[in-house]
Coordinates of N, CA and C in Angstrom, one line a residue:
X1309 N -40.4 -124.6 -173.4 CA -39.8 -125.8 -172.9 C -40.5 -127.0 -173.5
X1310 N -42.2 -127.1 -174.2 CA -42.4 -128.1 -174.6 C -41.9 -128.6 -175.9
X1311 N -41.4 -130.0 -176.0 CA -41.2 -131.1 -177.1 C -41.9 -131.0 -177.7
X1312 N -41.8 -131.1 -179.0 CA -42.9 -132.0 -180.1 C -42.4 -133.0 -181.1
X1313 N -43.6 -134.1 -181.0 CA -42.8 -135.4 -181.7 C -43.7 -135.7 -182.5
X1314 N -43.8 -135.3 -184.0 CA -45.1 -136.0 -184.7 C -44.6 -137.2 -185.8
X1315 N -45.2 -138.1 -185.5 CA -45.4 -139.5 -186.3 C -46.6 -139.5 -186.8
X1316 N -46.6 -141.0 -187.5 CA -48.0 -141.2 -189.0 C -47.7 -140.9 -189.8
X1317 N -46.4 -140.3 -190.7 CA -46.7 -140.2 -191.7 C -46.2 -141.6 -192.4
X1318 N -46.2 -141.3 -193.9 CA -46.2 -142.9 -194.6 C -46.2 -142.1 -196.1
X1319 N -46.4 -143.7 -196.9 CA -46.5 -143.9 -198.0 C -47.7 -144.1 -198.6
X1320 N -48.7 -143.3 -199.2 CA -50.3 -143.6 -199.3 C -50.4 -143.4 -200.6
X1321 N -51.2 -143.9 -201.6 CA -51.4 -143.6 -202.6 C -53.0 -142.1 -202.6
X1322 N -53.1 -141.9 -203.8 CA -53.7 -140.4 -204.2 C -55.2 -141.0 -203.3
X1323 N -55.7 -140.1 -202.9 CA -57.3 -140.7 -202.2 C -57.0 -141.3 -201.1
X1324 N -56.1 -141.8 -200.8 CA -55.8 -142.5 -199.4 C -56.3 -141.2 -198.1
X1325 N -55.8 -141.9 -196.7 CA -55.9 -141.2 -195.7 C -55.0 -141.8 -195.0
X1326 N -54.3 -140.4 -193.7 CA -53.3 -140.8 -193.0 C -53.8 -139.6 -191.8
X1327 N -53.6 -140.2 -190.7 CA -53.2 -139.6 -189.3 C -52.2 -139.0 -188.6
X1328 N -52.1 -137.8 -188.3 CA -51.0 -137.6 -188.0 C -51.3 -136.8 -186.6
X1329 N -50.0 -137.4 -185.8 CA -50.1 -137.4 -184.3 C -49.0 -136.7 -183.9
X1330 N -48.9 -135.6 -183.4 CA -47.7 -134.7 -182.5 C -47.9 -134.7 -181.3
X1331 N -47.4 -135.4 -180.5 CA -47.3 -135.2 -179.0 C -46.0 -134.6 -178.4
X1332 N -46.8 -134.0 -177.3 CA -46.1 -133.1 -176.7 C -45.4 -133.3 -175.6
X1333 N -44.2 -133.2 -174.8 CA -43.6 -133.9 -173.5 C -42.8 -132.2 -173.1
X1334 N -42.5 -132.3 -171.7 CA -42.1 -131.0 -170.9 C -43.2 -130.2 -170.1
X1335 N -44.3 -129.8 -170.7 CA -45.3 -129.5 -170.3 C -46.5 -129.7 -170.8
X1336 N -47.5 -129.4 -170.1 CA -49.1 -129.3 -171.1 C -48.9 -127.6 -172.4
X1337 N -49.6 -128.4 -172.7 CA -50.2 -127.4 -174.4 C -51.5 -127.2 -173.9
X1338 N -52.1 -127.3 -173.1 CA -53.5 -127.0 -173.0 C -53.7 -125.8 -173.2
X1339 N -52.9 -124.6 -172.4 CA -52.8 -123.3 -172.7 C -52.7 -122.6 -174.1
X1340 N -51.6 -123.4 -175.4 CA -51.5 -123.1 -176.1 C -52.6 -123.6 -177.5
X1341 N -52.3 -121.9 -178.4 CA -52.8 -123.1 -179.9 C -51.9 -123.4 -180.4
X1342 N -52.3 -124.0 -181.0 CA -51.4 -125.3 -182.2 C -51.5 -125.5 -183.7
X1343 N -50.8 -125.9 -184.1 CA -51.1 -126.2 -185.7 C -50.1 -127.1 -186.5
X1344 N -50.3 -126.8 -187.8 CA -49.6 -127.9 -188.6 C -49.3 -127.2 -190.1
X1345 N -48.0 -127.1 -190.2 CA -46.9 -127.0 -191.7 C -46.8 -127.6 -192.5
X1346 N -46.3 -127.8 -193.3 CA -45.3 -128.3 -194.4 C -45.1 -127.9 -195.4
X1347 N -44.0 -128.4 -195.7 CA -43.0 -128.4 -196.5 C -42.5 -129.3 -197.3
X1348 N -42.6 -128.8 -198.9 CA -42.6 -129.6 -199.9 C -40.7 -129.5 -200.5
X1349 N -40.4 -130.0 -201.1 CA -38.8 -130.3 -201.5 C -39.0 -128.4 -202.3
X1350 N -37.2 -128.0 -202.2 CA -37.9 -127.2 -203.1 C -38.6 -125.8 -202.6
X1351 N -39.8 -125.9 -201.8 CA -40.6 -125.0 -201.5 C -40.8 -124.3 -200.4
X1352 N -41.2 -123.3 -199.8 CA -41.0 -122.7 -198.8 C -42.1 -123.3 -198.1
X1353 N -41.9 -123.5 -196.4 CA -43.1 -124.1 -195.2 C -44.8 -122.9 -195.7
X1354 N -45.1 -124.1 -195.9 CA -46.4 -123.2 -195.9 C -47.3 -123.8 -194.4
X1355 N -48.5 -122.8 -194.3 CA -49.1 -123.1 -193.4 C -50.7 -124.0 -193.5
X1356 N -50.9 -124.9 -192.4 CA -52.1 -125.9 -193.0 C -52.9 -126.2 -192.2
X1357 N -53.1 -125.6 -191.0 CA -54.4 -125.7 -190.9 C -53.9 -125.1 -188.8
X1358 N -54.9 -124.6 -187.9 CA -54.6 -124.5 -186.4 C -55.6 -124.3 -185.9
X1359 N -55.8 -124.9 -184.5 CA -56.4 -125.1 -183.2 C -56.3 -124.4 -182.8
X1360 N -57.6 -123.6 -181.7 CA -57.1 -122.8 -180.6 C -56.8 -123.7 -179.5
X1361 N -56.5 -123.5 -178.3 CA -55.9 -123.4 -176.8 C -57.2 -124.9 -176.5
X1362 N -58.0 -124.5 -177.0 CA -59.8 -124.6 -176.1 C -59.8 -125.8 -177.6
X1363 N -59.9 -125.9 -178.7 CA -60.3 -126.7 -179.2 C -61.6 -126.6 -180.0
X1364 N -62.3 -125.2 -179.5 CA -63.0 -124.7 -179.8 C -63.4 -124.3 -181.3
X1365 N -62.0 -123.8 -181.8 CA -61.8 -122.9 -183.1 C -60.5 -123.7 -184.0
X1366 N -61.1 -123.8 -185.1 CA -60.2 -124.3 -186.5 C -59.7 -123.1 -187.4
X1367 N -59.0 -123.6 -188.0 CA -59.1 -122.8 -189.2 C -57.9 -123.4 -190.3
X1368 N -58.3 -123.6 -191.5 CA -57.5 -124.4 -192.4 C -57.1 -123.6 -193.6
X1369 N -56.1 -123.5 -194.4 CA -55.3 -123.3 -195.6 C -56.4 -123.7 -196.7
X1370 N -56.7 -123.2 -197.7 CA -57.9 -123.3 -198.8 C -57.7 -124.9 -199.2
X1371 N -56.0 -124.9 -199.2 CA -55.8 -126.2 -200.6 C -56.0 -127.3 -199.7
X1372 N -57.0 -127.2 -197.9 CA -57.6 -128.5 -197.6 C -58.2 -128.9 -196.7
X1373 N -59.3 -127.3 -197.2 CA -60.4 -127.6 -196.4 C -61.4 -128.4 -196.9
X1374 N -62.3 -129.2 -196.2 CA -62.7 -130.4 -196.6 C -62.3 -131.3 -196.4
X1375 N -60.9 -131.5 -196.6 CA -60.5 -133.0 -196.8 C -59.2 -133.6 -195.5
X1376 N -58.8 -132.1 -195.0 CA -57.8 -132.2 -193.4 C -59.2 -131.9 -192.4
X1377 N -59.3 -132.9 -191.3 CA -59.0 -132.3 -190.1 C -58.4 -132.1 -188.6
X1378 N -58.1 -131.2 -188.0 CA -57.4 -131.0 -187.1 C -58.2 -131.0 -185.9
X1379 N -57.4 -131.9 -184.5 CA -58.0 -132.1 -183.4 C -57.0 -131.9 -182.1
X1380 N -57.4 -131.7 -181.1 CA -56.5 -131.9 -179.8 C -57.0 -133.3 -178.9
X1381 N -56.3 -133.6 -178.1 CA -57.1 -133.9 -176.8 C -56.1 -133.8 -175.5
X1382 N -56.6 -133.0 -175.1 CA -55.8 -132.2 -173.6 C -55.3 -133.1 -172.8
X1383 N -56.1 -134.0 -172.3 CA -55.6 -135.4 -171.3 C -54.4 -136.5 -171.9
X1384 N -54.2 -136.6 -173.3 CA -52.7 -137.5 -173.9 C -52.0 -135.9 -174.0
X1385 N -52.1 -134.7 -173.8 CA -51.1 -133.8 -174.7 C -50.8 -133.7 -176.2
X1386 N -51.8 -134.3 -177.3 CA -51.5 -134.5 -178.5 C -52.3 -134.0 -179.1
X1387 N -51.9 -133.4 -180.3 CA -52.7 -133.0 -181.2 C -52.8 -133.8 -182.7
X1388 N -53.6 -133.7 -183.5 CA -53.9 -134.8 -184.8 C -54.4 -134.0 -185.9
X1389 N -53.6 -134.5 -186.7 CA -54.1 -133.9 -188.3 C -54.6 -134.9 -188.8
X1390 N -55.9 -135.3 -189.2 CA -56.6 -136.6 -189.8 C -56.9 -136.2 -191.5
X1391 N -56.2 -136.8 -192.2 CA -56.0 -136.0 -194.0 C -56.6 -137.2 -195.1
X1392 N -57.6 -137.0 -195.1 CA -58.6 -137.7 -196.2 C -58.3 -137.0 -197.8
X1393 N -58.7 -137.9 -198.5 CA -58.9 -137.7 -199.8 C -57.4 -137.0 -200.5
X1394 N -56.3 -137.6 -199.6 CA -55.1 -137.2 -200.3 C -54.9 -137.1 -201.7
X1395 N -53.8 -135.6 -202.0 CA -53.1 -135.5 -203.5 C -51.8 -136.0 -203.6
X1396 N -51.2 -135.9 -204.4 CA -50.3 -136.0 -204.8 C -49.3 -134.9 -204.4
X1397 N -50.3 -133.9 -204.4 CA -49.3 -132.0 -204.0 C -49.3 -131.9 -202.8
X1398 N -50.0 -132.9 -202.3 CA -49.9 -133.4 -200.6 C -48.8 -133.8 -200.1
X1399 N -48.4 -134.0 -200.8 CA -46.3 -134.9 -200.8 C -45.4 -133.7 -200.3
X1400 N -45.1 -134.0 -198.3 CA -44.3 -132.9 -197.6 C -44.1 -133.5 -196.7
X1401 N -43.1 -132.5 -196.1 CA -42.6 -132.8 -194.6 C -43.9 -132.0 -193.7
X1402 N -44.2 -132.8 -193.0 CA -45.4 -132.1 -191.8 C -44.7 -131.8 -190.5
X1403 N -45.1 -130.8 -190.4 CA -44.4 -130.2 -188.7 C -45.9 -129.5 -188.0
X1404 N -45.7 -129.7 -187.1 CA -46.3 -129.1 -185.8 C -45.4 -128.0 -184.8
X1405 N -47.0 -127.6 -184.3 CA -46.0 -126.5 -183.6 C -47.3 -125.7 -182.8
X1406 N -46.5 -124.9 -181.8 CA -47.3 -124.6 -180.6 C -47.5 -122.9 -180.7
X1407 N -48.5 -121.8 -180.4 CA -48.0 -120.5 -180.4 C -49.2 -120.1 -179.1
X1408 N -49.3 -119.0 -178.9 CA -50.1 -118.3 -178.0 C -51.5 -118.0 -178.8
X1409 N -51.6 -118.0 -179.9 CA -53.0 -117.6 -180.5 C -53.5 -118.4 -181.8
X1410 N -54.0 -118.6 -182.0 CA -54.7 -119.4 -183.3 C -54.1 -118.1 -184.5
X1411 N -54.2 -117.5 -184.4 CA -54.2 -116.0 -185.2 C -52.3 -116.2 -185.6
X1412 N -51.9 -115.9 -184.2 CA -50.3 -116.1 -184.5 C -49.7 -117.3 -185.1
X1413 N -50.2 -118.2 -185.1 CA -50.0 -119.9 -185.6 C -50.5 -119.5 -186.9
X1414 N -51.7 -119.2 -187.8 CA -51.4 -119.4 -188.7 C -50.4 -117.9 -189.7
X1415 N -49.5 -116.9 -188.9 CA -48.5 -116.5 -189.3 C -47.3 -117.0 -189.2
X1416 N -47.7 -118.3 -189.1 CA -46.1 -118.6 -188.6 C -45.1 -118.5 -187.7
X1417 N -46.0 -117.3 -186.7 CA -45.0 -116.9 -185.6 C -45.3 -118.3 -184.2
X1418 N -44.2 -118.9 -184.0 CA -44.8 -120.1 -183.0 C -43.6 -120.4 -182.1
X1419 N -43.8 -120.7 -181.3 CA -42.7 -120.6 -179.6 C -42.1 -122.0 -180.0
X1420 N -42.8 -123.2 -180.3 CA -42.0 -124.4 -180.4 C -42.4 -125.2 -181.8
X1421 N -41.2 -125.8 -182.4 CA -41.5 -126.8 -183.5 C -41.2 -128.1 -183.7
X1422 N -41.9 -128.9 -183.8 CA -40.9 -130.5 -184.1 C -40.5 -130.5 -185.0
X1423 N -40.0 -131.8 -185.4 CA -39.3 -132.3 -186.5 C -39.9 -132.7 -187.7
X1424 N -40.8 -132.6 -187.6 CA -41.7 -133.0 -189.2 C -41.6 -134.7 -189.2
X1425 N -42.7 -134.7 -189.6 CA -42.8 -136.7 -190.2 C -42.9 -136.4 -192.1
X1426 N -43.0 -136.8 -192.4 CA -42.9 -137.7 -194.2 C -43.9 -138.2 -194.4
X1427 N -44.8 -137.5 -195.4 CA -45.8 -137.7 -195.7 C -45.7 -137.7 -197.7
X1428 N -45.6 -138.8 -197.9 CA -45.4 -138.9 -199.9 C -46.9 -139.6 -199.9
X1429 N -47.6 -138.9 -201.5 CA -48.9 -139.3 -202.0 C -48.6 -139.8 -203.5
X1430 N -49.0 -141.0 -203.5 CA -48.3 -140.9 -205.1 C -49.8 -141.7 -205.9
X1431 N -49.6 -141.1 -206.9 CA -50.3 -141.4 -208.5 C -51.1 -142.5 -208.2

């Protein structure tokens, strides 16, 4: 039954940074972990990076570790992808999305998804 609405994305040039904010409405996510997608034109949704429940535990996609990271905070219901040192191959639709396990989120198996925001990196 929970919503997800993620905004921030934009137009940034290569090296830039951008924030990206999914909040959640219907219920709390506190229970659940979370994470974050995308999808490039063309390309199948890959997976990029999930939170456990607790906040406790990360875990990121190779092509951005270092330079993503992922946050919750239980009291707004939102979670945040904070993406430094952008590429160019960084250029995708971002989606969020909620699952029962850190483990199942990064297989892609996940109970709810938003709509992706727009995130272009250019040259």
């Amino acid at each position: 039954q929970v919503q997800l609405v993620e905004s921030g994305g934009g137009l940034v040039q290569a090296g830039g940074s951008l924030r990206l904010s999914c909040a959640a409405s219907g219920r709390t996510i506190g229970g659940y972990a979370m994470g974050w997608f995308r999808q490039a034109p063309g390309k199948e949704r890959e997976f990029v990076a999930a939170i456990s429940w607790s906040g406790d535990t990360t875990y990121y996609a190779d092509s951005v570790k270092g330079r993503f990271t992922i946050s919750r905070d239980g009291a707004k219901n939102t979670m945040y992808l904070q993406m430094n040192s952008l590429k160019p191959e960084d250029t995708a639709d971002y989606y969020c999305a909620t699952g029962p396990s850190l483990a199942t989120i990064t297989q892609g198996t996940v109970g709810s998804w938003g709509h992706g925001t727009q995130v272009t990196v250019s040259s």
